[in-house]
Coordinates of C-alpha atoms in Angstrom, one line a residue:
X255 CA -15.8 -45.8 0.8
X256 CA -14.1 -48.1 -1.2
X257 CA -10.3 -48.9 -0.6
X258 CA -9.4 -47.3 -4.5
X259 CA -9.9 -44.1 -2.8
X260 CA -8.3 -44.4 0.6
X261 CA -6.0 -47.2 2.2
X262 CA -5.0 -47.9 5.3
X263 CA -2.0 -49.8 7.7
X264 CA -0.7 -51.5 10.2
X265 CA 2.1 -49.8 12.0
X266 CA 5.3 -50.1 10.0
X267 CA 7.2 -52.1 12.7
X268 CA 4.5 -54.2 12.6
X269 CA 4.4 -55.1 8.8
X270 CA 8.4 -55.4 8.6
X271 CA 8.1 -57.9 11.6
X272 CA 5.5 -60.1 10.0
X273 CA 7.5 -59.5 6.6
X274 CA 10.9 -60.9 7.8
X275 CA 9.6 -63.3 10.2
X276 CA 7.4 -64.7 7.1
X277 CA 10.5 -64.7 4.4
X278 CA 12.7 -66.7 7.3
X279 CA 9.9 -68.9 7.9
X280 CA 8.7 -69.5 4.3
X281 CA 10.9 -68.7 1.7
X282 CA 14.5 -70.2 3.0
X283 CA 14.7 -73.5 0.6
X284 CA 15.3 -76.0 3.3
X285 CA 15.3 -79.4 0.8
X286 CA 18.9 -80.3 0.4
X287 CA 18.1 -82.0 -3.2
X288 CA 16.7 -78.1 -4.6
X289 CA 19.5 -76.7 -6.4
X290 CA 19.2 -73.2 -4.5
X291 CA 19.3 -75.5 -0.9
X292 CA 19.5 -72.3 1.7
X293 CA 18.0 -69.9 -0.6
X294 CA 15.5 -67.2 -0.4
X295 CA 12.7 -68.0 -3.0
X296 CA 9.5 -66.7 -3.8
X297 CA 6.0 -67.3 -2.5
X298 CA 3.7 -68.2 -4.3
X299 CA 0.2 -66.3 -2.6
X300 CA -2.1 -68.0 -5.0
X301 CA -1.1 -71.8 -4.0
X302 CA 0.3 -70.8 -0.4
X303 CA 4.2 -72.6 -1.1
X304 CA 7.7 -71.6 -2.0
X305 CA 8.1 -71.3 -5.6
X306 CA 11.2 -74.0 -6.4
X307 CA 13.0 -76.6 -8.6
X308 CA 9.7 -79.2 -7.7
X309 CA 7.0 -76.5 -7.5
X310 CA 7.1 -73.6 -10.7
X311 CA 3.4 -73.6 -12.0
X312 CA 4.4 -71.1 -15.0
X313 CA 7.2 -69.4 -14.9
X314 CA 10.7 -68.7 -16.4
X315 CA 12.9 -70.8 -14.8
X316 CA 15.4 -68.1 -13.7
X317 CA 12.4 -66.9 -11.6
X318 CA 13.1 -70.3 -9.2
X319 CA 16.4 -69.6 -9.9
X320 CA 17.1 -67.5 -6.5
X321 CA 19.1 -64.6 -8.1
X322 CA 18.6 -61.6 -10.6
X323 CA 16.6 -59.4 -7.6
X324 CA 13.5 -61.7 -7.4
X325 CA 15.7 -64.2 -5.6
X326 CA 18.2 -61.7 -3.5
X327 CA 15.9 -58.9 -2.0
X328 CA 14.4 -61.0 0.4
X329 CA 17.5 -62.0 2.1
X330 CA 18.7 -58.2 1.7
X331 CA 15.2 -57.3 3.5
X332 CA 15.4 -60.0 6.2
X333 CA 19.7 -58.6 6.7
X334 CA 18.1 -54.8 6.8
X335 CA 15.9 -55.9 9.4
X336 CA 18.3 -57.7 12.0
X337 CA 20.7 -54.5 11.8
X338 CA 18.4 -53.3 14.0
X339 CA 16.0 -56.2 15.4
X340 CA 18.2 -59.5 15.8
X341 CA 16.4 -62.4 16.2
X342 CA 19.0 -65.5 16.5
X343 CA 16.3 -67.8 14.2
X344 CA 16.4 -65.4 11.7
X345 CA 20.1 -64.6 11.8
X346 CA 21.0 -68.4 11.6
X347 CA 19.0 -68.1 8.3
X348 CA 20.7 -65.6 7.2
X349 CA 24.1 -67.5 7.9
X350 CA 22.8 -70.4 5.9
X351 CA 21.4 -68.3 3.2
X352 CA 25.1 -66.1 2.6
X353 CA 27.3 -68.8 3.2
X354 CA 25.5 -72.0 2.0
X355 CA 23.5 -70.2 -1.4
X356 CA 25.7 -67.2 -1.9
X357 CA 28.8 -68.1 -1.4
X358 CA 29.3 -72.0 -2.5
X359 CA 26.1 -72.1 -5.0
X360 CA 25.4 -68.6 -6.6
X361 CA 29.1 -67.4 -7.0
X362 CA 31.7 -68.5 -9.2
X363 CA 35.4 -68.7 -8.4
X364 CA 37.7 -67.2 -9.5
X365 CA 36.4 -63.7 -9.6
X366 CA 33.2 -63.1 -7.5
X367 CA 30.8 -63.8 -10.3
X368 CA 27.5 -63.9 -9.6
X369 CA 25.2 -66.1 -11.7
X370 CA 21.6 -64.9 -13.0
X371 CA 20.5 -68.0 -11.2
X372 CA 21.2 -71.5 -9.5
X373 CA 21.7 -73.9 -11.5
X374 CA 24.2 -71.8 -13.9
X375 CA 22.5 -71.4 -17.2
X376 CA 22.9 -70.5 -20.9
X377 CA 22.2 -66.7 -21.3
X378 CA 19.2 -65.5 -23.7
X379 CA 19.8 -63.3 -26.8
X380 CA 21.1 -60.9 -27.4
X381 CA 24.3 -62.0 -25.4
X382 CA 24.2 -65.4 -26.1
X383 CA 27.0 -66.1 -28.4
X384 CA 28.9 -62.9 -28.2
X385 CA 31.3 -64.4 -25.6
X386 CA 29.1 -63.7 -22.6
X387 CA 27.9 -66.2 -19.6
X388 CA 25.1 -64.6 -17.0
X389 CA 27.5 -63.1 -14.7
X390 CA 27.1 -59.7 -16.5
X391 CA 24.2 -58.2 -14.5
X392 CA 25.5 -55.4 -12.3
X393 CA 22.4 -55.4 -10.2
X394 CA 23.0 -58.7 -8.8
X395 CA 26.4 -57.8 -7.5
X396 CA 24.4 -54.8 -5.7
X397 CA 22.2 -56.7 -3.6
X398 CA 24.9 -59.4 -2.3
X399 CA 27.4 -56.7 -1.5
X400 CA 25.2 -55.0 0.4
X401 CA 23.4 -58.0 2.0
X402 CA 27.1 -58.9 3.5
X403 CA 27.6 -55.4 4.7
X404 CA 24.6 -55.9 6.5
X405 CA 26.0 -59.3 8.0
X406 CA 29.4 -57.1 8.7
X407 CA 27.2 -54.6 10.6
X408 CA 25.3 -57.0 12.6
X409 CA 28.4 -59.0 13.6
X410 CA 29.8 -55.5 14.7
X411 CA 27.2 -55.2 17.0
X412 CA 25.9 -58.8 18.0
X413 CA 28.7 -61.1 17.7
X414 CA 29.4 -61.1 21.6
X415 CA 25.4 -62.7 21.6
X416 CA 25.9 -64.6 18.9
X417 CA 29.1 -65.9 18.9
X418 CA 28.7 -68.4 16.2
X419 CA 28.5 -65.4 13.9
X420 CA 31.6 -65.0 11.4
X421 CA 34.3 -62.2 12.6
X422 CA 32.6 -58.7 11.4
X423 CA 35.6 -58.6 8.5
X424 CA 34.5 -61.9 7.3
X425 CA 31.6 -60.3 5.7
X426 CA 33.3 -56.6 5.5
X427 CA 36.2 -57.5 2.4
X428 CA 33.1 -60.3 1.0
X429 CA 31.2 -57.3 0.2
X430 CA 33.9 -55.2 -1.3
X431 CA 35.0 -57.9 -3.4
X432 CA 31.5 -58.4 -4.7
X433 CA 31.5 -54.7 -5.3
X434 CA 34.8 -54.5 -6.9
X435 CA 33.9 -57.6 -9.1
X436 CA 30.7 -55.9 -10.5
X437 CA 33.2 -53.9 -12.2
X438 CA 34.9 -56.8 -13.8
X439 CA 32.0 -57.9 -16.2
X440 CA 30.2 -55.6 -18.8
X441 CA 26.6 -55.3 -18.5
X442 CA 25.8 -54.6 -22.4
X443 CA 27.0 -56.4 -25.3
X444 CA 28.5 -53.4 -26.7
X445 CA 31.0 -53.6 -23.8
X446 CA 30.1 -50.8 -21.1
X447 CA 29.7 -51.6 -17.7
X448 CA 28.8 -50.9 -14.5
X449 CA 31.1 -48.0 -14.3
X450 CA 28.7 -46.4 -16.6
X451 CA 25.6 -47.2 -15.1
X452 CA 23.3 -47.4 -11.8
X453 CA 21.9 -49.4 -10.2
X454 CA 19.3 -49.8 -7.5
X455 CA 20.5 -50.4 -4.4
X456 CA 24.1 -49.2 -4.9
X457 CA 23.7 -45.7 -3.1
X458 CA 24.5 -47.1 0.4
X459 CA 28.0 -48.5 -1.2
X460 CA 28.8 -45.8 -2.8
X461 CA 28.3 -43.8 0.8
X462 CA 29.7 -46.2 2.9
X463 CA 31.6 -49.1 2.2
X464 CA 35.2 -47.5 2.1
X465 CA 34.3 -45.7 4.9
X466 CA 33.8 -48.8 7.0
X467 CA 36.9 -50.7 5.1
X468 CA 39.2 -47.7 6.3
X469 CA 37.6 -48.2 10.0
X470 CA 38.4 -52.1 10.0
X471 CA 42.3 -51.4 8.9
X472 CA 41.1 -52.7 5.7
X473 CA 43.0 -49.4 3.8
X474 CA 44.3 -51.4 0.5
X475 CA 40.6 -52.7 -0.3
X476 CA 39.0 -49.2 0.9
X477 CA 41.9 -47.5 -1.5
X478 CA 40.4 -49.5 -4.0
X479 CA 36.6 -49.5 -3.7
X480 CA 37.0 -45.7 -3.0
X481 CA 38.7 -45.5 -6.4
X482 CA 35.2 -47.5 -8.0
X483 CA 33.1 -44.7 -6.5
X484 CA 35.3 -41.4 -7.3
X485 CA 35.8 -42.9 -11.3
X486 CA 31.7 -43.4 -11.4
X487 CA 30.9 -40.5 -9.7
X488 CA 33.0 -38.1 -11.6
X489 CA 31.7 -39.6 -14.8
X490 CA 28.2 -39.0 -13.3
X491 CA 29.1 -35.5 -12.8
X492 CA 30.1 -34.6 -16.1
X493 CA 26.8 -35.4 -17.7
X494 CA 23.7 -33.2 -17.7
X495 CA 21.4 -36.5 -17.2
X496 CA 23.4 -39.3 -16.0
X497 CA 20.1 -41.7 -15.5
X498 CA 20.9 -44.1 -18.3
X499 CA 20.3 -48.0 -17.0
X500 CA 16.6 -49.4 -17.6
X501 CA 15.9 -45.7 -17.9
X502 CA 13.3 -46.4 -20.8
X503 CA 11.0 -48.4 -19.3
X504 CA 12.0 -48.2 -15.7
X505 CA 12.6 -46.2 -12.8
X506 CA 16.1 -47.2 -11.1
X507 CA 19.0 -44.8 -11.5
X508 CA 17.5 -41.8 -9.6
X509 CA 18.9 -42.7 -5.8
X510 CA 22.2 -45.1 -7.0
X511 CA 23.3 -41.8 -8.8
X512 CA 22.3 -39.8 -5.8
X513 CA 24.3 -41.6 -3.7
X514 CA 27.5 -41.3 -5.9
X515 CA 26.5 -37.4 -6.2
X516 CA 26.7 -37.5 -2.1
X517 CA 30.1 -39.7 -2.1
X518 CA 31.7 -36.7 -4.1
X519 CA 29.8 -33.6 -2.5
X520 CA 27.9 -32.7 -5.8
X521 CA 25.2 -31.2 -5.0
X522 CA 24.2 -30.2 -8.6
X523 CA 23.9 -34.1 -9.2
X524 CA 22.2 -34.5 -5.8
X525 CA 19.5 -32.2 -6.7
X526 CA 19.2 -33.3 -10.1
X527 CA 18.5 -37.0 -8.9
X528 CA 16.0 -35.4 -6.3
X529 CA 14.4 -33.9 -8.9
X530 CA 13.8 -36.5 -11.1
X531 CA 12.4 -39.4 -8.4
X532 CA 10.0 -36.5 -7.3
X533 CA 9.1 -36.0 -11.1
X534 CA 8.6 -39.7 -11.3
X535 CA 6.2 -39.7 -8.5
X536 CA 2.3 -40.0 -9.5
X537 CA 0.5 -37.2 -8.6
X538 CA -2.9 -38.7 -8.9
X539 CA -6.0 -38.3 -6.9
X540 CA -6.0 -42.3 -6.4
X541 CA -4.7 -43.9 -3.5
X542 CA -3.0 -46.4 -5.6
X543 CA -0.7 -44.0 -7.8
X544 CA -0.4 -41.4 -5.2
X545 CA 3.3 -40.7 -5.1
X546 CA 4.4 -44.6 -6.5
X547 CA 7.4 -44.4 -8.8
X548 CA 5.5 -44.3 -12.5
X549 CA 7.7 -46.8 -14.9
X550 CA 7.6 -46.6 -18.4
X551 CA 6.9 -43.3 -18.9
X552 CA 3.5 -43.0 -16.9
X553 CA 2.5 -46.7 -17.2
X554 CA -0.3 -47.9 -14.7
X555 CA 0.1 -51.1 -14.9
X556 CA 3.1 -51.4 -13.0
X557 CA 3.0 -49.5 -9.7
X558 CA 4.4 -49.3 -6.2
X559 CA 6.9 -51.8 -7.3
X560 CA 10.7 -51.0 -5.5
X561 CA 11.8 -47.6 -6.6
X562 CA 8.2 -45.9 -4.7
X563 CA 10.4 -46.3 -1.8
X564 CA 13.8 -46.0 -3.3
X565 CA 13.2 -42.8 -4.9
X566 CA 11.5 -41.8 -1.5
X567 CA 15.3 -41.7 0.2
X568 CA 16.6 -39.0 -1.8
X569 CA 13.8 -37.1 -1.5
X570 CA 14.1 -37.6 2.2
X571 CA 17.7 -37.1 2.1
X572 CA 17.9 -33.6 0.6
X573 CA 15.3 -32.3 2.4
X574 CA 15.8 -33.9 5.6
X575 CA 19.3 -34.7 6.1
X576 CA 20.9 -32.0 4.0
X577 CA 18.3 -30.0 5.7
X578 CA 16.7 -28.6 2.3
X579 CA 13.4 -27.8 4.3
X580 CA 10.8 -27.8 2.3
X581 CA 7.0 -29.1 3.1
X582 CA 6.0 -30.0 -0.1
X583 CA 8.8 -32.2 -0.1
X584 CA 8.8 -33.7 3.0
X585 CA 5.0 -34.4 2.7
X586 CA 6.0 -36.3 -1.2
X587 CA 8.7 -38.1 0.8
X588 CA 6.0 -39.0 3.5
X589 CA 3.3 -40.5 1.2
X590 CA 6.4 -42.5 -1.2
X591 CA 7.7 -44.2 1.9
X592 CA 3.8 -45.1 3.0
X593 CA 2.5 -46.0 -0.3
X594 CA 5.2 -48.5 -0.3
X595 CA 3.8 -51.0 2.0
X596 CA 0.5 -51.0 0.0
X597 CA 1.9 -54.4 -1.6
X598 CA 2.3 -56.6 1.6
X599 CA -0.5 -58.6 3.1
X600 CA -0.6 -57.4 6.5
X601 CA -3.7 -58.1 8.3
X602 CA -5.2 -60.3 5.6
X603 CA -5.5 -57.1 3.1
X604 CA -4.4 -59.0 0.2
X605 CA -5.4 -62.7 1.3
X606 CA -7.5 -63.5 4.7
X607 CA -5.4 -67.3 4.4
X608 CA -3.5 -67.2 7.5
X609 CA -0.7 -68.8 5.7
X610 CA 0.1 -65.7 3.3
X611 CA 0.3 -63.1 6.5
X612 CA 3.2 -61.5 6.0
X613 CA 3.6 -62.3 2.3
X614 CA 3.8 -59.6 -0.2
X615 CA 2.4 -59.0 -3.7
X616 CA 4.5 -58.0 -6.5
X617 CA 3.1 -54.6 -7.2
X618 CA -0.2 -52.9 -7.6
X619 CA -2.4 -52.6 -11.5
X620 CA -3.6 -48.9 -10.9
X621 CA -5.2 -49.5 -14.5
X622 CA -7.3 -52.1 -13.1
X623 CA -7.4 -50.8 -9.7
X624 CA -6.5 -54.1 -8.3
X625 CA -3.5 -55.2 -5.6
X626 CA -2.0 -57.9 -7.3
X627 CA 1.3 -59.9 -7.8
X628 CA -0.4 -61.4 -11.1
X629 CA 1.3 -60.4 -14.7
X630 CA 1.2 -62.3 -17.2
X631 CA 3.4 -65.4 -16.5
X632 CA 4.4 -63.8 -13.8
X633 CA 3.0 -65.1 -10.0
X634 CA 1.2 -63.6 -6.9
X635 CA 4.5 -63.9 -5.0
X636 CA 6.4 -62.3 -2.0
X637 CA 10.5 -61.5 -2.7
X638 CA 9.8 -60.3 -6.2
X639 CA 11.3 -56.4 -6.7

């Protein structure tokens, strides 16, 4: 039977391990002369090395760059992961990678803006020249906050191990301000920003972070982010289909506006948001578009990138946690949260070269029916979306 019909895994806990202990191992930039020094870059699965300042065969070079969601998931991955599974190597990375990259390379000051990459650049049409730098994109601002949220959780509940760690409020206001600042900066030339649209990624803020800033004492900056999320939210509920952001060719508004749905009790937008991930779902009898999030209006050449398991959570959510019981949906939530770990080389799947176990591919070509990282100019690479 060949694998375009059926796939199989390695436990979850399993692949996440190998993932997190490869990104900490592999990706963190450890030359002090690289520009992005302490970051979390790419791998490259085709050459077996970090894609850098010295080592970018063919690509862009914000793609080295070690921002704009390429270069920040991994470290948001590799945070996710020691919320729950510390592992001191791994968190000392972690340290060097927020406070060393983050903080003192990838953010400007005054303001918490966060560049497109490291070094700063000149942005690309059609912003260039209409008064804009590379600060403006609101996705950015997503993963960092919640990456130091992570870092405030973990410090909540490891810092008597790991002493060295900051105090958990060190990270706690970091990511509001990071939050609050994605505010600050429009995301389109015409001038709207990110109260207008969502992103991926942003649910879990727009849940939790005032909730924890009220726990901490913090009641001035959870006054303030909680004012963010009510003004979003609200504008969210007041239109019929509030999914604008890459919308056309893309699939990431679906759970960012479920989450602001859930921060307001709106259950019309929750639904809504359900129902569109779950539309967005394949529903083919092929292994490799079975329940992936379908971008570009159907497109197979694209597949099981991020929102196959983003969109997966509010499925999950209503029917689980909101206890909307319904099989069909809990068996669509089921195969959206598997399908997802299609793209990582666990068990030589993707490469048998024991230096790539534990990478990742980009996404999967359903058109080709091939597992592949490779687009054009675009690399077989692990920390891409």
């Amino acid at each position: 039977v060949s694998r375009e019909t059926f796939f199989g895994i390695e436990p979850p806990e399993t692949i996440y391990r190998k993932q997190n202990a490869f990104v900490a191992r592999n990706q963190w930039e450890t030359d002090p002369a690289d520009p992005c020094y302490h970051g979390l870059l790419m791998w490259d699965l085709t050459n077996r090395r970090r894609i850098n300042a010295t080592f970018n065969p063919d690509l862009p070079s914000w793609m080295a760059g070690g921002s704009d969601e390429i270069g920040l998931v991994s470290g948001l991955m590799l945070s996710e992961w020691n919320v729950y599974r510390p592992n001191e190597e791994q968190l000392r990375v972690l340290d060097g990678y927020c406070r060393d990259f983050i903080e003192q390379r990838l953010t400007e000051q005054p303001g918490y803006k966060v560049h497109r990459m490291v070094p700063w650049f000149t942005m690309f049409e059609p912003w260039a020249g209409r008064g804009a730098d590379d600060v403006w994109r609101a996705f950015n601002y997503v993963h960092v906050a919640n990456t130091f949220l992570n870092m405030y959780r973990i410090a909540k509940r490891y810092r008597a191990e790991y002493p060295w760690l900051n105090e958990p409020t060190y990270w706690l206001e970091r990511a509001a301000r990071y939050f609050a600042a994605m505010f600050d900066y429009w995301m389109f030339p015409d001038g709207e920003g990110a109260d207008h649209y969502a992103n991926m990624g942003e649910s879990v803020l727009a849940m939790h972070l005032a909730d924890a800033l009220r726990a901490e004492g913090l009641n001035e900056e959870a006054t303030r982010v909680r004012g963010l999320v009510e003004k979003k939210a609200w504008y969210f509920a007041g239109k019929d289909y509030p999914y604008g952001s890459e919308m056309a060719y893309d699939s990431t508004a679906y759970e960012a506006v479920y989450g602001y749905g859930a921060a307001i009790g709106d259950e019309r937008v929750m639904a809504s948001s359900m129902r569109v991930a779950l539309a967005n779902r394949g529903r083919q009898p092929d292994w490799a578009l079975g329940m992936t999030d379908l971008r570009g209006c159907g497109d197979s050449g694209w597949n099981v990138s991020y929102m196959t398991q983003l969109g997966a959570w509010t499925i999950y959510d209503w029917a689980l946690e909101r206890r909307h019981y319904d099989p069909d949906l809990l068996r669509s939530f089921a195969a959206s949260y598997l399908a997802g770990f299609s793209i990582y080389n666990s068990g030589g799947y993707l490469s048998d070269d024991p230096a790539n176990d534990g990478a990742s591919a980009w996404i999967h070509v359903a058109e080709t029916g091939e597992l592949t990282g490779t687009r054009p100019g675009r690399p077989d690479g692990s920390g891409s979306k």
